[in-house]
Coordinates of C-alpha atoms in Angstrom, one line a residue:
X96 CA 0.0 0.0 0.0
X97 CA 1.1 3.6 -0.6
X98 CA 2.0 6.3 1.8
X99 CA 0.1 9.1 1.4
X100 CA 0.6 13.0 1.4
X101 CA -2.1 15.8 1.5
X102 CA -1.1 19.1 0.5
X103 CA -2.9 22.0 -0.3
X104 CA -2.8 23.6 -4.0
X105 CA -3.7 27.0 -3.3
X106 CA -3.5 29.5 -0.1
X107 CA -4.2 26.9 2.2
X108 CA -7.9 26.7 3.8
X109 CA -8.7 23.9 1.0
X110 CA -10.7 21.5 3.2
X111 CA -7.2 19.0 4.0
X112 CA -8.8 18.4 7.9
X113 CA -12.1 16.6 6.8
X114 CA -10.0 14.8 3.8
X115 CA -7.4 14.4 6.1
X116 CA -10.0 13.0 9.2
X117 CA -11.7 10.4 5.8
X118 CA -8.7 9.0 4.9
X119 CA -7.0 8.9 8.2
X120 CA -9.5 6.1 8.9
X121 CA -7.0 3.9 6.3
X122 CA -4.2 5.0 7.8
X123 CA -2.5 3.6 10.9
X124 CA -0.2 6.3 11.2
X125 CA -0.6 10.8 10.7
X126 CA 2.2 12.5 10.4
X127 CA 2.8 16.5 10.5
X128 CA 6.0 17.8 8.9
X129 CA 5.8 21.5 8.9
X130 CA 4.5 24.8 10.1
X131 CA 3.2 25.7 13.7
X132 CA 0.2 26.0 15.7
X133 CA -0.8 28.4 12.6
X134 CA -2.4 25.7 10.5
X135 CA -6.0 25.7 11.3
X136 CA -7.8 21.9 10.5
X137 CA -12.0 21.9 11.5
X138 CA -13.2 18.1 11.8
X139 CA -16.9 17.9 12.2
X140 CA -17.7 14.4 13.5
X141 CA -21.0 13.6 14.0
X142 CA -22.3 16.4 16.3
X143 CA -18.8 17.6 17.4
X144 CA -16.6 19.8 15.9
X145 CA -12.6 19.9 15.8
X146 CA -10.4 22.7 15.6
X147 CA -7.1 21.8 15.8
X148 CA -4.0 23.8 15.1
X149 CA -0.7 21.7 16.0
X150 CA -1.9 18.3 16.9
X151 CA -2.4 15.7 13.5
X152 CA -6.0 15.1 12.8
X153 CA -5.5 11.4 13.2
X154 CA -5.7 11.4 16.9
X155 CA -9.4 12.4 17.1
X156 CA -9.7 8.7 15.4
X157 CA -6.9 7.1 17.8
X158 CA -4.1 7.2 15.6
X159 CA -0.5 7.1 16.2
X160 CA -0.4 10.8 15.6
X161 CA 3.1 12.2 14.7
X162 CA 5.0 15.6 14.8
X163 CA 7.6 15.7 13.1
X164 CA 11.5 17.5 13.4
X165 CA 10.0 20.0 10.5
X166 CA 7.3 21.7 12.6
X167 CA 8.4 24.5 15.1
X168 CA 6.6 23.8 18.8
X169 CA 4.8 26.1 21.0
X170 CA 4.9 24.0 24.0
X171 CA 1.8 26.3 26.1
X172 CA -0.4 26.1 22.9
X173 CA 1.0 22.0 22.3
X174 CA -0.7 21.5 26.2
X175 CA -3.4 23.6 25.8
X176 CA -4.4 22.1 22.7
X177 CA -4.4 18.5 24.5
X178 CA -6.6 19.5 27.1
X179 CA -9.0 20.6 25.0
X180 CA -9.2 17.5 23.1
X181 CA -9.6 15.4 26.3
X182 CA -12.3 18.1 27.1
X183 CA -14.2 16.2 24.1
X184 CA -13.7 13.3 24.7
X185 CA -10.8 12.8 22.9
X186 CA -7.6 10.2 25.2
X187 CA -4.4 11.6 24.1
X188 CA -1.6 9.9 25.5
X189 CA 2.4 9.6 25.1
X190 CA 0.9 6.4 23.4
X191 CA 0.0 7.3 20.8
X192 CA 1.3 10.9 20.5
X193 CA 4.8 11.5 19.2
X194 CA 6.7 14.9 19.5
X195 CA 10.3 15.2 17.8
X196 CA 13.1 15.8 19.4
X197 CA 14.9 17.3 17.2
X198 CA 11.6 19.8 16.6
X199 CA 12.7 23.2 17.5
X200 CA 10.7 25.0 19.7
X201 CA 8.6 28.5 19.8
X202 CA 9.0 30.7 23.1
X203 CA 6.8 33.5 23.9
X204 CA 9.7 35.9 22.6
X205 CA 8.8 34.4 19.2
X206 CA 5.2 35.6 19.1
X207 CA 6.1 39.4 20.1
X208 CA 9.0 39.7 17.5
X209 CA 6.6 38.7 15.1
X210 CA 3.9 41.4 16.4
X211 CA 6.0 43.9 16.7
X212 CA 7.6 43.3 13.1
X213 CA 4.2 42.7 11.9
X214 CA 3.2 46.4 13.3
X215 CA 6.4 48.1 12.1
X216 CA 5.7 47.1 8.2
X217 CA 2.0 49.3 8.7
X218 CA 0.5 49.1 4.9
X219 CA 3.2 46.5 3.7
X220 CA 2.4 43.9 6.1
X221 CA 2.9 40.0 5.0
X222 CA -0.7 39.0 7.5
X223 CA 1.2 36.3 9.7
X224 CA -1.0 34.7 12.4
X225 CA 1.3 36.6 14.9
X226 CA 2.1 32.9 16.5
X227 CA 5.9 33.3 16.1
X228 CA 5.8 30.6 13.2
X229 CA 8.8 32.7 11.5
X230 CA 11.0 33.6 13.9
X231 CA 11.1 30.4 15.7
X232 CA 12.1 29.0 11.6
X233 CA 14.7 31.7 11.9
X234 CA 16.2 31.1 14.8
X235 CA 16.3 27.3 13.7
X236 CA 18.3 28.2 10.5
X237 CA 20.4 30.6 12.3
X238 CA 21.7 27.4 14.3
X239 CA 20.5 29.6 18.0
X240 CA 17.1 27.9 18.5
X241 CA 16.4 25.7 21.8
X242 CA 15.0 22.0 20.8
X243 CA 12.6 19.7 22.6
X244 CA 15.6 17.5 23.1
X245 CA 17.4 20.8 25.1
X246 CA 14.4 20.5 27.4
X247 CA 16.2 17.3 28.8
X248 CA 18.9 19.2 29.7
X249 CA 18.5 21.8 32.2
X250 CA 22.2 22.7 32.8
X251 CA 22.6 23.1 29.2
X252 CA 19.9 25.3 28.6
X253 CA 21.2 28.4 30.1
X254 CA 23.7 29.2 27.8
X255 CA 21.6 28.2 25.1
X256 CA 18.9 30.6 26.2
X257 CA 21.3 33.6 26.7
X258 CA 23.2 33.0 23.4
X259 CA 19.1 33.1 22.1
X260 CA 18.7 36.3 23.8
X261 CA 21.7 38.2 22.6
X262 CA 20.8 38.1 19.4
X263 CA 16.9 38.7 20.2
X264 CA 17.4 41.4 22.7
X265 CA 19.4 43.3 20.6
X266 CA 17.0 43.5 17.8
X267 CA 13.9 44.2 20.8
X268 CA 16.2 47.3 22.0
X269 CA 16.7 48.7 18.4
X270 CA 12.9 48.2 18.0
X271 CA 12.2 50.3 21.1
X272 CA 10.5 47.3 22.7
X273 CA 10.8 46.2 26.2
X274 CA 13.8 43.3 26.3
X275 CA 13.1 39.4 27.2
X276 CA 14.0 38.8 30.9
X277 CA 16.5 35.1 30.7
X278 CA 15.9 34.0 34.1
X279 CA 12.3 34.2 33.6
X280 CA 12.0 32.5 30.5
X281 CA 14.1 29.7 31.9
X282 CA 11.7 29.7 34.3
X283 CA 9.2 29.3 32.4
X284 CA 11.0 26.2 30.5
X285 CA 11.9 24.5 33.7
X286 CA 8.3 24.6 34.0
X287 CA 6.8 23.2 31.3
X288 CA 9.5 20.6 30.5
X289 CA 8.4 17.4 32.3
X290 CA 4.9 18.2 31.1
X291 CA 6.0 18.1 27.8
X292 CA 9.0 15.5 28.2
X293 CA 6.7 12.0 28.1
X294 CA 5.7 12.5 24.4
X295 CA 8.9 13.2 23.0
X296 CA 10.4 10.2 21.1
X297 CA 13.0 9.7 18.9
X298 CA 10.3 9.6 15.4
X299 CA 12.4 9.1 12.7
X300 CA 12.6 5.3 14.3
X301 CA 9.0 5.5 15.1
X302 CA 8.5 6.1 11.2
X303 CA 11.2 3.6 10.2
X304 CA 9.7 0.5 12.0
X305 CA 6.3 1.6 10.7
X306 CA 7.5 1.2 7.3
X307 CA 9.1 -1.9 8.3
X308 CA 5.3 -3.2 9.5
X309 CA 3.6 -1.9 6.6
X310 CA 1.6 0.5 8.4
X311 CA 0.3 3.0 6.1
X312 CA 1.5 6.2 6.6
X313 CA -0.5 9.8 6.3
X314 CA 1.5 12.8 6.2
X315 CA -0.5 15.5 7.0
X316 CA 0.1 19.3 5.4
X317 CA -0.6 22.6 6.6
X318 CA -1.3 25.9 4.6
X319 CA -0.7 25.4 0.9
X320 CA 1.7 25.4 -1.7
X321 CA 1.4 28.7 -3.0
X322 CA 2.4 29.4 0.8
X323 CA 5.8 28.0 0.0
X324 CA 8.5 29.9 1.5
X325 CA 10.2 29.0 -2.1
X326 CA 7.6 28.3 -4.4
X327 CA 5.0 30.5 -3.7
X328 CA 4.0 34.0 -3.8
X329 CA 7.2 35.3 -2.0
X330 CA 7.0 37.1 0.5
X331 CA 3.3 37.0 1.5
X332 CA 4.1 33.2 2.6
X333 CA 4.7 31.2 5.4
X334 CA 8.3 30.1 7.0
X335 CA 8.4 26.6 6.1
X336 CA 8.3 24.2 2.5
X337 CA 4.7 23.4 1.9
X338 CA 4.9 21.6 -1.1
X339 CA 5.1 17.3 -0.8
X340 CA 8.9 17.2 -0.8
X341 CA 9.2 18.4 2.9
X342 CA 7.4 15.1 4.0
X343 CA 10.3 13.0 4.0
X344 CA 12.6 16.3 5.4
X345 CA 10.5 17.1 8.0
X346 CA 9.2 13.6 9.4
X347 CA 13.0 11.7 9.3
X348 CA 11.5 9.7 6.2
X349 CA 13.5 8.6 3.0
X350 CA 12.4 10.4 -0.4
X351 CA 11.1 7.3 -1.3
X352 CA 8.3 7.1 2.1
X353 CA 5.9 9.6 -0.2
X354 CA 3.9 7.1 -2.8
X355 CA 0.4 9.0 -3.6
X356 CA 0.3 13.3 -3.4
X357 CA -3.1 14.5 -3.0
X358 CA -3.6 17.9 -3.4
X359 CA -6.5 19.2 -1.7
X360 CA -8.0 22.1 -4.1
X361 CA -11.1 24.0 -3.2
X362 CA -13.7 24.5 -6.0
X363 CA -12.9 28.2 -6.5
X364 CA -10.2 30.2 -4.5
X365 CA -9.5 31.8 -1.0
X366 CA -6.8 33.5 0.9
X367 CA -5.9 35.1 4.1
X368 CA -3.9 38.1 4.7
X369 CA -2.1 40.3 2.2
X370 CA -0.6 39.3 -0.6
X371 CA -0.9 38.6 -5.1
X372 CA -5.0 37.4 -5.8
X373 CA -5.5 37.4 -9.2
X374 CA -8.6 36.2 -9.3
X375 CA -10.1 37.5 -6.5
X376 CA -13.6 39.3 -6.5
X377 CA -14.4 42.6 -4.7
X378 CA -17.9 42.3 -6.4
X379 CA -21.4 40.5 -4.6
X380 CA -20.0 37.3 -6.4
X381 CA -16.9 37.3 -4.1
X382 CA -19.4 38.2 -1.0
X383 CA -21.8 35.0 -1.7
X384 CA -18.4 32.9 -2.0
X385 CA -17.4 34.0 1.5
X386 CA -20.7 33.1 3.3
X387 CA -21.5 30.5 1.4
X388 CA -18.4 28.7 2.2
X389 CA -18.2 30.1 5.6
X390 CA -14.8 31.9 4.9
X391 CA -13.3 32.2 8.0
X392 CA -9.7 31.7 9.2
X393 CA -9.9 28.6 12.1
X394 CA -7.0 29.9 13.8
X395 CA -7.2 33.5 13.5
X396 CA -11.2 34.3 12.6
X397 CA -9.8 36.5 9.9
X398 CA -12.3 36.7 6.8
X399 CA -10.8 35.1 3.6
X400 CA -10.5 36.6 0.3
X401 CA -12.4 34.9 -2.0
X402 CA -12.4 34.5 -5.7
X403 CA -12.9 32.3 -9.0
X404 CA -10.9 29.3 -9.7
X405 CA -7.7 29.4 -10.7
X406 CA -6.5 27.1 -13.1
X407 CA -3.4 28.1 -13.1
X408 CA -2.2 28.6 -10.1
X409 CA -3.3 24.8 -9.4
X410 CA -1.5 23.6 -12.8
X411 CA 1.7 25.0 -11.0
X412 CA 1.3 24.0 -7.5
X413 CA 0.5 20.3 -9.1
X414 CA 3.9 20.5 -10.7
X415 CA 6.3 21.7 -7.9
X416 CA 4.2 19.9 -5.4
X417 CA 4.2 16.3 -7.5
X418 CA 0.4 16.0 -7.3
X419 CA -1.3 13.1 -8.4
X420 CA -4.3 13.7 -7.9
X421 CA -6.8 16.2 -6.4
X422 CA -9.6 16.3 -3.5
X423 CA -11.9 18.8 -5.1
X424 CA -13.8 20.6 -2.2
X425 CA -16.9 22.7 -1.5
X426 CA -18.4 22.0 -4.8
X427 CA -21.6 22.8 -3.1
X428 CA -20.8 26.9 -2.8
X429 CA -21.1 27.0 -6.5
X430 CA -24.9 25.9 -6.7
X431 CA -27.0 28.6 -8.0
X432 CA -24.8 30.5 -10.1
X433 CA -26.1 30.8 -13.6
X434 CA -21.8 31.1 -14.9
X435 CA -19.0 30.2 -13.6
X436 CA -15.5 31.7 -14.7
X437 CA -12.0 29.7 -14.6
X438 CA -8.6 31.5 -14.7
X439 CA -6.7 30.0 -17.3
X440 CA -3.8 32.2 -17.6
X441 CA -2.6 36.0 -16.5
X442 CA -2.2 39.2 -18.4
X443 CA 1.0 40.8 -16.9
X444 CA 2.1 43.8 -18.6
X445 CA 0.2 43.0 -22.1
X446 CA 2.1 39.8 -21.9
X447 CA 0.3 36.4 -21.7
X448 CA 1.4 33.9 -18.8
X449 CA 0.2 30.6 -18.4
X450 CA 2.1 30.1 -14.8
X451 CA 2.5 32.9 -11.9
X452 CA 6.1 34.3 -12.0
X453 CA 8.3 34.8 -9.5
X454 CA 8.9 38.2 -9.4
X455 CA 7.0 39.9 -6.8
X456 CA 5.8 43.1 -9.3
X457 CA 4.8 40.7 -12.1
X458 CA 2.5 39.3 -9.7
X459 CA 1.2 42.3 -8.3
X460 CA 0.4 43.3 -12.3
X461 CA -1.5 39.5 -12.9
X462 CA -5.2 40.1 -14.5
X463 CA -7.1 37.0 -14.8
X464 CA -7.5 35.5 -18.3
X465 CA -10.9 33.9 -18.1
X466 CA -12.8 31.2 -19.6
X467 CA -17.0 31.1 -18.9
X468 CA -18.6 27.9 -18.4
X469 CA -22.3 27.0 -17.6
X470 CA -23.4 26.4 -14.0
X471 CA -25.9 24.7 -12.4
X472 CA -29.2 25.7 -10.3
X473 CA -29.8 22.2 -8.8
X474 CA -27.7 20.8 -5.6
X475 CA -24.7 19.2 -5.1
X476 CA -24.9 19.5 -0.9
X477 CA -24.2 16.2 0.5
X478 CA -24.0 14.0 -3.0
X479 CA -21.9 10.7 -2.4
X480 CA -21.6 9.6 -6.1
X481 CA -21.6 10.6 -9.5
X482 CA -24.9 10.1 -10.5
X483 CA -26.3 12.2 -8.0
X484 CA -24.3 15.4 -9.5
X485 CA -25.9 17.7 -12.5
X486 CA -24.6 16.8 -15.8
X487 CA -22.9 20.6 -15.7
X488 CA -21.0 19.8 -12.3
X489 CA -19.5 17.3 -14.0
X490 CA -18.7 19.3 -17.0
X491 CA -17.0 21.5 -14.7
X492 CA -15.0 19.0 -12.4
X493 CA -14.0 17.3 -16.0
X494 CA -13.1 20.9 -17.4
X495 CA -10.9 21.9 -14.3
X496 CA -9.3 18.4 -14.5
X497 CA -7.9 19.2 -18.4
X498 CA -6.2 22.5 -17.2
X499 CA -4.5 21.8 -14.3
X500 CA -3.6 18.2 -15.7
X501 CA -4.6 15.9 -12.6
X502 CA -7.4 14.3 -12.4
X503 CA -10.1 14.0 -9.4
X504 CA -9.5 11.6 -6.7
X505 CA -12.0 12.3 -4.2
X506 CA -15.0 14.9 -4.6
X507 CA -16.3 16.5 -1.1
X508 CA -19.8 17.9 -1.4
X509 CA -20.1 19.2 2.5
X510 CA -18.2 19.4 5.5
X511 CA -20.0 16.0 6.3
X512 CA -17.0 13.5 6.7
X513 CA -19.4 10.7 4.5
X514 CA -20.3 13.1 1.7
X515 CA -17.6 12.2 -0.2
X516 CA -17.1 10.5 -3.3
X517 CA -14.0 8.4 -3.6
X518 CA -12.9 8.0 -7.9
X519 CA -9.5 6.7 -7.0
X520 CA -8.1 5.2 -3.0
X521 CA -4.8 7.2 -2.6
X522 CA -3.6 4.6 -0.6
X523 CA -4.0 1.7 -3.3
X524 CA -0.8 0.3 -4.6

């Protein structure tokens, strides 16, 4: 059987927690790889509802549930995040949660650098979450950031925590900002460390003898690939590789651990925070998406941008990212509308494109090329096979299949884990 990895094609906010909660259900192992408590994944399980930010989605099913050396760890919001999950219901033990320890860890110093730098860009903010996702990914690169393995090592962590604070102090001081006190932070560590101690394991062996087993293995993305701190729309993206290639980086895994890519794609297009939206609408189109879909940030509330599908943009993030096939979500938004419109390309400058450049201004200058296609008055809420969509859904799933060049693995048609219909089991050999 295949491993699996679900990425997002887009800005992120695709759906990949219900996708992710359906086929975790196959799985016997969920793996995160990157980014923070800023990912934002909403499982609706019967009557209950999931929002989880750091933890995999497997463990609401019981699953060996992984994080791996390639996500940053807030250790408070890590907790916090567990005891609300045993609040519902939910047993989360060192059993069958596993936390790098390698990982490297965020610290409240993280979150107000990132405020503060957030604040001091005014109109030419990049709309982080405010978490400290970046600078913990800085310090980490830098070589200065404390680990979940330091937090074993209490004699050791003093000098690591003031070589940490003479580089962040300085830059608090030229910033005007009150500096971070080192006896209280160590403090703070001290504190938290045999809380968080029992989960961390050494998971690159976890992973290894899984393989061995033949446990199939679901590595589980956050945000989406045009979030890619190289391949997307730099800089309005996130700290870490999005795209399918950082599974095996950032969970310990060989290359060859990543079989199937599915790339969860939203039937049109959202984003949060600033940033290039070429096909975004400002009109009472782009309002009905929004409500609708319910476009809302799970993490930070924010209201998404919303917009037409973009070809495109998916055609790309299928080709970095290695898709091999799509989950197509929220079909059911689009009932009603009498047209429907698919970005097939930019205008940049009078200039044709059929990918988004890199350059930041060429993006900012991007006018969707459209292409009109019929829609559809009757509804697709809740449908769990083909026959029970409108001949011109179809048309339009089979039409958005031929420009991005992957086909459609799984269709969702609500936030309803079983209104899904499966075309093709990611996790089949």
């Amino acid at each position: 059987m295949a491993n699996v990895a679900v990425i997002g094609s887009q800005w992120g906010d695709e759906g990949k927690g219900k996708i992710v909660d359906w086929l975790s259900e196959r799985a016997d192992v969920v793996v995160r790889f990157q980014g923070g408590h800023n990912a934002g994944h909403t499982l609706v399980i019967g009557n209950k509802t999931y929002k989880l930010s750091l933890l995999p989605s497997g463990l609401v099913r019981g699953k060996l549930s992984v994080i791996g050396n390639g996500v940053v760890v807030d250790p408070w919001a890590l907790l916090k995040e567990i005891e609300t999950l045993r609040g519902q219901g939910v047993e989360v033990t060192p059993k069958i949660l596993a936390v790098a320890e390698n990982a490297a860890l965020i610290l409240p110093l993280h979150s107000k650098l990132d405020v503060l730098r957030e604040e001091a860009r005014g109109a030419g903010k990049i709309g982080t979450t405010g978490r400290g996702i970046g600078p913990a990914y800085e310090d980490k690169v830098a070589r200065r950031a404390i680990r979940v393995c330091d937090l074993f090592d209490p004699a050791a962590l003093d000098a690591k925590v003031e070589g940490l604070l003479l580089h962040h102090n300085a830059l608090l001081r030229g910033m005007g900002a009150e500096e971070i006190d080192g006896a209280e932070l160590l403090a703070q560590l001290r504190e938290i460390a045999p809380k968080v101690i029992p989960y961390v394991k050494t998971v690159w062996q976890i992973l290894n003898d899984a393989r061995k087993r033949g446990d199939r293995i679901l590595f589980e993305g956050a945000q989406g690939s045009m979030l890619d701190v190289d391949h997307g729309t730099y800089p309005y993206v996130t700290s870490s590789n999005t795209v399918a290639g950082q599974a095996a980086t950032g969970s310990g895994m060989g290359v060859g651990a990543v079989g199937y890519v599915l790339g969860i794609t939203k039937a049109y297009t959202t984003r949060v925070g600033s940033g290039p939206f070429p096909s975004e609408l400002h009109d009472e189109i782009g309002q009905t998406l929004g409500e609708r879909g319910r476009e809302f940030g799970t993490v930070t509330g924010r209201k998404r941008r919303c917009g037409w599908f973009d070809a495109a943009l998916v055609r790309q993030s299928a080709k970095v990212g290695g898709i091999n096939g799509i989950a197509l979500t929220k079909l059911d938004v689009l009932d009603g509308f009498k047209e429907l419109k698919i970005c097939v390309g930019y205008d940049i400058e009078g200039k044709r494109f059929d990918y988004l450049p890199s350059a930041t201004h060429l993006q900012a200058a991007a006018k969707p090329i459209y292409e009109a296609i019929e829609g559809w008055s009757e509804s697709t809420k809740g449908a769990r096979s083909w026959a029970q969509l409108p001949a011109t859904a179809i048309k339009y799933i089979r039409r958005i299949e031929e420009l991005i060049e992957v086909p459609v693995a799984l269709l969702s048609t609500s936030p309803e884990r079983d209104d899904t219909i499966l075309v093709t089991d990611p996790f089949a050999d």
